Amino acid sequence: MRETKTLEQAIRERRSTPSFDGSPMPPEDLRQILEAGMAAPSGYNVQPWRFVVVQTPEQKRKLRAACFNQAKVEEASVVIVCCGDADSWRRDADEIIRMGLSGGMPESYAAQLKTYVQNYLSSLNEDQMHGWLNKQVSLAAAFMLLTAETMGYDTAPLEGFEQERVHEVLRLPLSYWVVSLLAIGTLQGTDKYDGGRFGLAHAVSSEEYGKPLR
Ligand SMILES: Cc1cc2nc3c(=O)[nH]c(=O)nc-3n(C[C@H](O)[C@H](O)[C@H](O)COP(=O)(O)O)c2cc1C
């Protein structure tokens, strides 16, 4: 039986897991984690994240090779490859409006939404689109990471991968941009050291840059 944690414990005790024991994850746990990602907020509610779940030994082995041979990719119970689809809004705009209206979106906003989204997202060049996707997908990845930690799993976010090689291994559509990988499983051996965190004063200003928060 896994020891569940409160969100506060998960945030405080989490480390980026150095090594996993490879034990399988029950499908219902995987679904719960993925549902948390789906529940994340996103610009205009476009929800441009796309998750490729990798669990088979063969696919994990290939994915590891696309991740600079990081062993945890192969050892994890599940690796969720967190992607953004640059074209999702084109396909999904009507459904986003339909869901919004059924949840109480004002008619006046619904009438404008497609134009807003289209004007904004079609104006982005490729780099800007990748930046936009990075923002959206990273939030969904954080929701999944913390949910997995509260369920008693150990996690490791990964940016050490080669975009093109991951594309090849997973046969991703051209419109997909790989943002990060999330390895989830059970810690094997000793957990990572605590790298430490700066105090609030290092990063936080109040009202304008450089004014300390009192
Ligand atoms: C987006 C992201 C990508 C990361 N990529 C890797 C990675 O490829 N390999 C790795 O060993 N750790 C990776 N890390 C883990 C960081 O090194 C780790 O979060 C940091 O050192 C702080 O340690 P902690 O997570 O244990 O607090 C990544 C973390 C984040 C947030």
PDB file of C-alpha atoms and ligand atoms in Angstrom:
ATOM      1  CA  MET A   1       0.000   0.000   0.000  1.00  0.00           C
ATOM      2  CA  ARG A   2       1.418   3.372  -0.994  1.00  0.00           C
ATOM      3  CA  GLU A   3       1.668   6.081   1.582  1.00  0.00           C
ATOM      4  CA  THR A   4      -0.332   9.037   0.338  1.00  0.00           C
ATOM      5  CA  LYS A   5       0.745  12.580   1.095  1.00  0.00           C
ATOM      6  CA  THR A   6      -0.953  15.924   1.446  1.00  0.00           C
ATOM      7  CA  LEU A   7      -0.137  18.472  -1.237  1.00  0.00           C
ATOM      8  CA  GLU A   8       1.959  20.368   1.278  1.00  0.00           C
ATOM      9  CA  GLN A   9       3.981  17.242   2.141  1.00  0.00           C
ATOM     10  CA  ALA A  10       4.404  16.423  -1.539  1.00  0.00           C
ATOM     11  CA  ILE A  11       5.753  19.896  -2.244  1.00  0.00           C
ATOM     12  CA  ARG A  12       8.059  19.848   0.763  1.00  0.00           C
ATOM     13  CA  GLU A  13       9.367  16.286   0.508  1.00  0.00           C
ATOM     14  CA  ARG A  14       9.617  15.820  -3.275  1.00  0.00           C
ATOM     15  CA  ARG A  15      12.989  15.196  -4.881  1.00  0.00           C
ATOM     16  CA  SER A  16      13.846  14.509  -8.499  1.00  0.00           C
ATOM     17  CA  THR A  17      14.157  10.756  -8.246  1.00  0.00           C
ATOM     18  CA  PRO A  18      17.599   9.489  -9.292  1.00  0.00           C
ATOM     19  CA  SER A  19      16.608   5.832  -9.833  1.00  0.00           C
ATOM     20  CA  PHE A  20      13.351   3.833 -10.018  1.00  0.00           C
ATOM     21  CA  ASP A  21      12.700   0.159  -9.216  1.00  0.00           C
ATOM     22  CA  GLY A  22      10.744  -0.522 -12.423  1.00  0.00           C
ATOM     23  CA  SER A  23       7.619  -1.847 -10.703  1.00  0.00           C
ATOM     24  CA  PRO A  24       4.442  -1.539 -12.807  1.00  0.00           C
ATOM     25  CA  MET A  25       1.787   1.123 -12.126  1.00  0.00           C
ATOM     26  CA  PRO A  26      -1.879   0.099 -11.879  1.00  0.00           C
ATOM     27  CA  PRO A  27      -3.868   1.546 -14.806  1.00  0.00           C
ATOM     28  CA  GLU A  28      -6.287   3.356 -12.473  1.00  0.00           C
ATOM     29  CA  ASP A  29      -3.386   5.250 -10.888  1.00  0.00           C
ATOM     30  CA  LEU A  30      -2.077   6.236 -14.310  1.00  0.00           C
ATOM     31  CA  ARG A  31      -5.510   7.513 -15.309  1.00  0.00           C
ATOM     32  CA  GLN A  32      -5.794   9.577 -12.119  1.00  0.00           C
ATOM     33  CA  ILE A  33      -2.441  11.217 -12.848  1.00  0.00           C
ATOM     34  CA  LEU A  34      -3.328  11.922 -16.480  1.00  0.00           C
ATOM     35  CA  GLU A  35      -6.724  13.349 -15.474  1.00  0.00           C
ATOM     36  CA  ALA A  36      -4.881  15.837 -13.248  1.00  0.00           C
ATOM     37  CA  GLY A  37      -2.897  16.996 -16.280  1.00  0.00           C
ATOM     38  CA  MET A  38      -6.069  17.372 -18.296  1.00  0.00           C
ATOM     39  CA  ALA A  39      -7.521  19.569 -15.530  1.00  0.00           C
ATOM     40  CA  ALA A  40      -4.752  22.193 -15.774  1.00  0.00           C
ATOM     41  CA  PRO A  41      -5.521  25.751 -16.858  1.00  0.00           C
ATOM     42  CA  SER A  42      -4.439  26.933 -20.316  1.00  0.00           C
ATOM     43  CA  GLY A  43      -4.563  30.098 -22.401  1.00  0.00           C
ATOM     44  CA  TYR A  44      -8.114  30.475 -23.803  1.00  0.00           C
ATOM     45  CA  ASN A  45      -8.685  26.947 -22.470  1.00  0.00           C
ATOM     46  CA  VAL A  46      -7.101  25.575 -25.649  1.00  0.00           C
ATOM     47  CA  GLN A  47      -5.617  22.595 -23.735  1.00  0.00           C
ATOM     48  CA  PRO A  48      -2.887  22.056 -26.335  1.00  0.00           C
ATOM     49  CA  TRP A  49      -1.116  19.325 -24.316  1.00  0.00           C
ATOM     50  CA  ARG A  50      -0.800  15.852 -25.733  1.00  0.00           C
ATOM     51  CA  PHE A  51       0.637  13.054 -23.579  1.00  0.00           C
ATOM     52  CA  VAL A  52       2.310   9.935 -24.886  1.00  0.00           C
ATOM     53  CA  VAL A  53       2.451   7.288 -22.170  1.00  0.00           C
ATOM     54  CA  VAL A  54       5.411   4.946 -22.485  1.00  0.00           C
ATOM     55  CA  GLN A  55       5.378   1.749 -20.406  1.00  0.00           C
ATOM     56  CA  THR A  56       6.671  -1.158 -22.459  1.00  0.00           C
ATOM     57  CA  PRO A  57      10.311  -2.187 -21.916  1.00  0.00           C
ATOM     58  CA  GLU A  58      11.062  -1.931 -25.631  1.00  0.00           C
ATOM     59  CA  GLN A  59       9.713   1.631 -26.020  1.00  0.00           C
ATOM     60  CA  LYS A  60      11.336   2.763 -22.767  1.00  0.00           C
ATOM     61  CA  ARG A  61      14.666   1.420 -23.998  1.00  0.00           C
ATOM     62  CA  LYS A  62      14.366   3.378 -27.244  1.00  0.00           C
ATOM     63  CA  LEU A  63      13.229   6.479 -25.406  1.00  0.00           C
ATOM     64  CA  ARG A  64      16.207   6.213 -23.062  1.00  0.00           C
ATOM     65  CA  ALA A  65      18.509   6.333 -26.088  1.00  0.00           C
ATOM     66  CA  ALA A  66      16.761   9.570 -27.157  1.00  0.00           C
ATOM     67  CA  CYS A  67      17.351  10.988 -23.658  1.00  0.00           C
ATOM     68  CA  PHE A  68      21.144  10.916 -23.547  1.00  0.00           C
ATOM     69  CA  ASN A  69      20.956   7.407 -22.106  1.00  0.00           C
ATOM     70  CA  GLN A  70      19.398   8.532 -18.814  1.00  0.00           C
ATOM     71  CA  ALA A  71      18.718   5.264 -16.980  1.00  0.00           C
ATOM     72  CA  LYS A  72      15.663   6.548 -15.135  1.00  0.00           C
ATOM     73  CA  VAL A  73      13.755   6.665 -18.416  1.00  0.00           C
ATOM     74  CA  GLU A  74      14.035   2.900 -18.664  1.00  0.00           C
ATOM     75  CA  GLU A  75      13.620   2.228 -14.923  1.00  0.00           C
ATOM     76  CA  ALA A  76      10.465   4.281 -14.378  1.00  0.00           C
ATOM     77  CA  SER A  77       7.077   2.558 -14.187  1.00  0.00           C
ATOM     78  CA  VAL A  78       5.703   5.066 -16.655  1.00  0.00           C
ATOM     79  CA  VAL A  79       7.180   7.879 -18.688  1.00  0.00           C
ATOM     80  CA  ILE A  80       4.709  10.532 -19.773  1.00  0.00           C
ATOM     81  CA  VAL A  81       6.077  12.416 -22.756  1.00  0.00           C
ATOM     82  CA  CYS A  82       4.500  15.847 -22.444  1.00  0.00           C
ATOM     83  CA  CYS A  83       3.976  17.426 -25.854  1.00  0.00           C
ATOM     84  CA  GLY A  84       2.195  20.465 -27.205  1.00  0.00           C
ATOM     85  CA  ASP A  85       0.297  20.434 -30.483  1.00  0.00           C
ATOM     86  CA  ALA A  86       0.837  23.678 -32.396  1.00  0.00           C
ATOM     87  CA  ASP A  87      -2.272  23.003 -34.496  1.00  0.00           C
ATOM     88  CA  SER A  88      -4.654  21.896 -31.770  1.00  0.00           C
ATOM     89  CA  TRP A  89      -6.527  25.212 -31.610  1.00  0.00           C
ATOM     90  CA  ARG A  90      -7.463  25.007 -35.288  1.00  0.00           C
ATOM     91  CA  ARG A  91      -9.154  21.662 -34.771  1.00  0.00           C
ATOM     92  CA  ASP A  92     -10.520  22.234 -31.280  1.00  0.00           C
ATOM     93  CA  ALA A  93     -11.842  25.818 -31.320  1.00  0.00           C
ATOM     94  CA  ASP A  94     -15.479  24.828 -31.930  1.00  0.00           C
ATOM     95  CA  GLU A  95     -15.426  22.162 -29.214  1.00  0.00           C
ATOM     96  CA  ILE A  96     -13.789  24.568 -26.737  1.00  0.00           C
ATOM     97  CA  ILE A  97     -16.656  26.997 -27.332  1.00  0.00           C
ATOM     98  CA  ARG A  98     -19.270  24.239 -27.053  1.00  0.00           C
ATOM     99  CA  MET A  99     -17.825  23.013 -23.731  1.00  0.00           C
ATOM    100  CA  GLY A 100     -17.570  26.587 -22.475  1.00  0.00           C
ATOM    101  CA  LEU A 101     -21.195  27.368 -23.329  1.00  0.00           C
ATOM    102  CA  SER A 102     -22.388  24.216 -21.572  1.00  0.00           C
ATOM    103  CA  GLY A 103     -20.415  25.268 -18.479  1.00  0.00           C
ATOM    104  CA  GLY A 104     -21.813  28.808 -18.416  1.00  0.00           C
ATOM    105  CA  MET A 105     -19.555  30.816 -20.743  1.00  0.00           C
ATOM    106  CA  PRO A 106     -21.332  34.088 -21.623  1.00  0.00           C
ATOM    107  CA  GLU A 107     -22.762  34.039 -25.170  1.00  0.00           C
ATOM    108  CA  SER A 108     -21.104  37.373 -25.931  1.00  0.00           C
ATOM    109  CA  TYR A 109     -17.654  35.941 -25.102  1.00  0.00           C
ATOM    110  CA  ALA A 110     -18.338  32.726 -27.023  1.00  0.00           C
ATOM    111  CA  ALA A 111     -19.162  34.763 -30.120  1.00  0.00           C
ATOM    112  CA  GLN A 112     -15.753  36.454 -29.975  1.00  0.00           C
ATOM    113  CA  LEU A 113     -13.584  33.613 -28.721  1.00  0.00           C
ATOM    114  CA  LYS A 114     -12.716  31.996 -32.019  1.00  0.00           C
ATOM    115  CA  THR A 115     -11.542  35.319 -33.434  1.00  0.00           C
ATOM    116  CA  TYR A 116      -9.479  36.092 -30.316  1.00  0.00           C
ATOM    117  CA  VAL A 117      -7.775  32.706 -30.374  1.00  0.00           C
ATOM    118  CA  GLN A 118      -7.221  32.760 -34.103  1.00  0.00           C
ATOM    119  CA  ASN A 119      -5.815  36.300 -34.098  1.00  0.00           C
ATOM    120  CA  TYR A 120      -3.427  35.551 -31.273  1.00  0.00           C
ATOM    121  CA  LEU A 121      -2.188  32.086 -32.109  1.00  0.00           C
ATOM    122  CA  SER A 122      -1.944  32.511 -35.875  1.00  0.00           C
ATOM    123  CA  SER A 123       0.295  35.568 -35.278  1.00  0.00           C
ATOM    124  CA  LEU A 124       2.977  33.514 -33.501  1.00  0.00           C
ATOM    125  CA  ASN A 125       6.079  32.409 -35.355  1.00  0.00           C
ATOM    126  CA  GLU A 126       7.462  28.946 -34.688  1.00  0.00           C
ATOM    127  CA  ASP A 127       9.665  29.960 -31.764  1.00  0.00           C
ATOM    128  CA  GLN A 128       6.859  31.955 -30.188  1.00  0.00           C
ATOM    129  CA  MET A 129       4.493  29.010 -30.606  1.00  0.00           C
ATOM    130  CA  HIS A 130       7.004  26.743 -28.873  1.00  0.00           C
ATOM    131  CA  GLY A 131       7.241  29.271 -26.059  1.00  0.00           C
ATOM    132  CA  TRP A 132       3.460  29.356 -25.783  1.00  0.00           C
ATOM    133  CA  LEU A 133       3.274  25.554 -25.745  1.00  0.00           C
ATOM    134  CA  ASN A 134       6.049  25.352 -23.133  1.00  0.00           C
ATOM    135  CA  LYS A 135       3.949  27.494 -20.790  1.00  0.00           C
ATOM    136  CA  GLN A 136       0.748  25.522 -21.227  1.00  0.00           C
ATOM    137  CA  VAL A 137       2.216  22.026 -21.175  1.00  0.00           C
ATOM    138  CA  SER A 138       4.545  22.699 -18.231  1.00  0.00           C
ATOM    139  CA  LEU A 139       1.579  23.571 -16.041  1.00  0.00           C
ATOM    140  CA  ALA A 140      -0.143  20.319 -16.977  1.00  0.00           C
ATOM    141  CA  ALA A 141       3.101  18.436 -16.256  1.00  0.00           C
ATOM    142  CA  ALA A 142       3.317  20.109 -12.828  1.00  0.00           C
ATOM    143  CA  PHE A 143      -0.272  19.079 -12.054  1.00  0.00           C
ATOM    144  CA  MET A 144       0.600  15.474 -12.931  1.00  0.00           C
ATOM    145  CA  LEU A 145       3.885  15.498 -11.016  1.00  0.00           C
ATOM    146  CA  LEU A 146       2.286  16.773  -7.826  1.00  0.00           C
ATOM    147  CA  THR A 147      -0.696  14.448  -8.150  1.00  0.00           C
ATOM    148  CA  ALA A 148       1.631  11.461  -8.535  1.00  0.00           C
ATOM    149  CA  GLU A 149       3.604  12.590  -5.464  1.00  0.00           C
ATOM    150  CA  THR A 150       0.439  12.915  -3.356  1.00  0.00           C
ATOM    151  CA  MET A 151      -0.460   9.364  -4.413  1.00  0.00           C
ATOM    152  CA  GLY A 152       2.863   8.159  -2.987  1.00  0.00           C
ATOM    153  CA  TYR A 153       4.797   7.849  -6.240  1.00  0.00           C
ATOM    154  CA  ASP A 154       8.242   9.257  -6.923  1.00  0.00           C
ATOM    155  CA  THR A 155       8.807  11.478  -9.938  1.00  0.00           C
ATOM    156  CA  ALA A 156      11.501  12.929 -12.151  1.00  0.00           C
ATOM    157  CA  PRO A 157      10.934  15.697 -14.722  1.00  0.00           C
ATOM    158  CA  LEU A 158      13.308  15.512 -17.684  1.00  0.00           C
ATOM    159  CA  GLU A 159      14.446  18.032 -20.256  1.00  0.00           C
ATOM    160  CA  GLY A 160      17.496  16.044 -21.278  1.00  0.00           C
ATOM    161  CA  PHE A 161      16.253  14.641 -24.579  1.00  0.00           C
ATOM    162  CA  GLU A 162      16.750  15.166 -28.293  1.00  0.00           C
ATOM    163  CA  GLN A 163      13.617  16.598 -29.873  1.00  0.00           C
ATOM    164  CA  GLU A 164      14.029  14.844 -33.201  1.00  0.00           C
ATOM    165  CA  ARG A 165      14.911  11.469 -31.738  1.00  0.00           C
ATOM    166  CA  VAL A 166      11.905  11.509 -29.408  1.00  0.00           C
ATOM    167  CA  HIS A 167       9.768  12.414 -32.432  1.00  0.00           C
ATOM    168  CA  GLU A 168      11.126   9.386 -34.271  1.00  0.00           C
ATOM    169  CA  VAL A 169      10.708   6.919 -31.405  1.00  0.00           C
ATOM    170  CA  LEU A 170       7.116   7.982 -30.750  1.00  0.00           C
ATOM    171  CA  ARG A 171       6.202   8.671 -34.402  1.00  0.00           C
ATOM    172  CA  LEU A 172       4.868  12.081 -33.446  1.00  0.00           C
ATOM    173  CA  PRO A 173       3.000  14.305 -35.907  1.00  0.00           C
ATOM    174  CA  LEU A 174       4.984  17.275 -37.241  1.00  0.00           C
ATOM    175  CA  SER A 175       2.818  19.764 -35.334  1.00  0.00           C
ATOM    176  CA  TYR A 176       3.908  18.243 -31.994  1.00  0.00           C
ATOM    177  CA  TRP A 177       6.565  19.910 -29.859  1.00  0.00           C
ATOM    178  CA  VAL A 178       8.077  17.848 -27.050  1.00  0.00           C
ATOM    179  CA  VAL A 179       8.182  20.019 -23.921  1.00  0.00           C
ATOM    180  CA  SER A 180       9.390  17.603 -21.233  1.00  0.00           C
ATOM    181  CA  LEU A 181       9.229  14.055 -20.007  1.00  0.00           C
ATOM    182  CA  LEU A 182       7.804  13.015 -16.672  1.00  0.00           C
ATOM    183  CA  ALA A 183       9.151   9.754 -15.261  1.00  0.00           C
ATOM    184  CA  ILE A 184       7.020   8.242 -12.483  1.00  0.00           C
ATOM    185  CA  GLY A 185       7.616   5.184 -10.350  1.00  0.00           C
ATOM    186  CA  THR A 186       9.044   4.039  -7.057  1.00  0.00           C
ATOM    187  CA  LEU A 187      12.408   5.152  -5.743  1.00  0.00           C
ATOM    188  CA  GLN A 188      15.157   2.580  -5.768  1.00  0.00           C
ATOM    189  CA  GLY A 189      18.108   3.124  -3.444  1.00  0.00           C
ATOM    190  CA  THR A 190      18.883   6.456  -1.845  1.00  0.00           C
ATOM    191  CA  ASP A 191      16.954   9.574  -2.779  1.00  0.00           C
ATOM    192  CA  LYS A 192      18.675  12.576  -4.267  1.00  0.00           C
ATOM    193  CA  TYR A 193      20.331  15.102  -1.996  1.00  0.00           C
ATOM    194  CA  ASP A 194      18.409  18.279  -1.268  1.00  0.00           C
ATOM    195  CA  GLY A 195      19.907  20.876  -3.589  1.00  0.00           C
ATOM    196  CA  GLY A 196      18.497  23.680  -1.434  1.00  0.00           C
ATOM    197  CA  ARG A 197      16.353  26.650  -2.317  1.00  0.00           C
ATOM    198  CA  PHE A 198      16.919  30.378  -2.162  1.00  0.00           C
ATOM    199  CA  GLY A 199      14.920  32.369   0.348  1.00  0.00           C
ATOM    200  CA  LEU A 200      11.989  34.513  -0.774  1.00  0.00           C
ATOM    201  CA  ALA A 201      14.102  37.668  -0.857  1.00  0.00           C
ATOM    202  CA  HIS A 202      16.172  36.195  -3.693  1.00  0.00           C
ATOM    203  CA  ALA A 203      13.246  36.031  -6.095  1.00  0.00           C
ATOM    204  CA  VAL A 204      10.363  38.077  -4.772  1.00  0.00           C
ATOM    205  CA  SER A 205       9.766  41.799  -5.147  1.00  0.00           C
ATOM    206  CA  SER A 206       6.757  43.688  -3.926  1.00  0.00           C
ATOM    207  CA  GLU A 207       4.827  46.072  -6.198  1.00  0.00           C
ATOM    208  CA  GLU A 208       7.863  46.778  -8.390  1.00  0.00           C
ATOM    209  CA  TYR A 209      11.269  45.325  -9.084  1.00  0.00           C
ATOM    210  CA  GLY A 210      13.690  45.409  -6.178  1.00  0.00           C
ATOM    211  CA  LYS A 211      11.256  46.436  -3.439  1.00  0.00           C
ATOM    212  CA  PRO A 212      11.273  43.805  -0.713  1.00  0.00           C
ATOM    213  CA  LEU A 213       8.117  42.071   0.414  1.00  0.00           C
ATOM    214  CA  ARG A 214       7.381  42.958   4.021  1.00  0.00           C
TER     215      ARG A 214
HETATM  216  C1  LIG B   1      11.875  20.951 -16.627  1.00  0.00           C
HETATM  217  C2  LIG B   1      12.902  20.151 -15.870  1.00  0.00           C
HETATM  218  C3  LIG B   1      13.782  19.350 -16.555  1.00  0.00           C
HETATM  219  C4  LIG B   1      14.710  18.540 -15.882  1.00  0.00           C
HETATM  220  N1  LIG B   1      15.496  17.686 -16.600  1.00  0.00           N
HETATM  221  C5  LIG B   1      16.281  16.806 -15.951  1.00  0.00           C
HETATM  222  C6  LIG B   1      16.984  15.807 -16.665  1.00  0.00           C
HETATM  223  O1  LIG B   1      16.896  15.709 -17.895  1.00  0.00           O
HETATM  224  N2  LIG B   1      17.754  14.945 -15.958  1.00  0.00           N
HETATM  225  C7  LIG B   1      17.850  15.000 -14.599  1.00  0.00           C
HETATM  226  O2  LIG B   1      18.559  14.177 -14.020  1.00  0.00           O
HETATM  227  N3  LIG B   1      17.185  15.938 -13.889  1.00  0.00           N
HETATM  228  C8  LIG B   1      16.394  16.827 -14.529  1.00  0.00           C
HETATM  229  N4  LIG B   1      15.669  17.760 -13.816  1.00  0.00           N
HETATM  230  C9  LIG B   1      15.744  17.758 -12.350  1.00  0.00           C
HETATM  231  C10 LIG B   1      16.521  18.959 -11.781  1.00  0.00           C
HETATM  232  O3  LIG B   1      17.894  18.750 -11.907  1.00  0.00           O
HETATM  233  C11 LIG B   1      16.079  19.128 -10.320  1.00  0.00           C
HETATM  234  O4  LIG B   1      14.718  19.489 -10.291  1.00  0.00           O
HETATM  235  C12 LIG B   1      16.881  20.188  -9.567  1.00  0.00           C
HETATM  236  O5  LIG B   1      18.229  19.842  -9.478  1.00  0.00           O
HETATM  237  C13 LIG B   1      16.344  20.391  -8.169  1.00  0.00           C
HETATM  238  O6  LIG B   1      16.346  19.159  -7.473  1.00  0.00           O
HETATM  239  P1  LIG B   1      15.011  18.560  -6.837  1.00  0.00           P
HETATM  240  O7  LIG B   1      14.010  18.429  -7.970  1.00  0.00           O
HETATM  241  O8  LIG B   1      15.390  17.223  -6.302  1.00  0.00           O
HETATM  242  O9  LIG B   1      14.538  19.507  -5.816  1.00  0.00           O
HETATM  243  C14 LIG B   1      14.773  18.588 -14.477  1.00  0.00           C
HETATM  244  C15 LIG B   1      13.900  19.438 -13.796  1.00  0.00           C
HETATM  245  C16 LIG B   1      12.976  20.201 -14.459  1.00  0.00           C
HETATM  246  C17 LIG B   1      12.007  21.056 -13.700  1.00  0.00           C
END
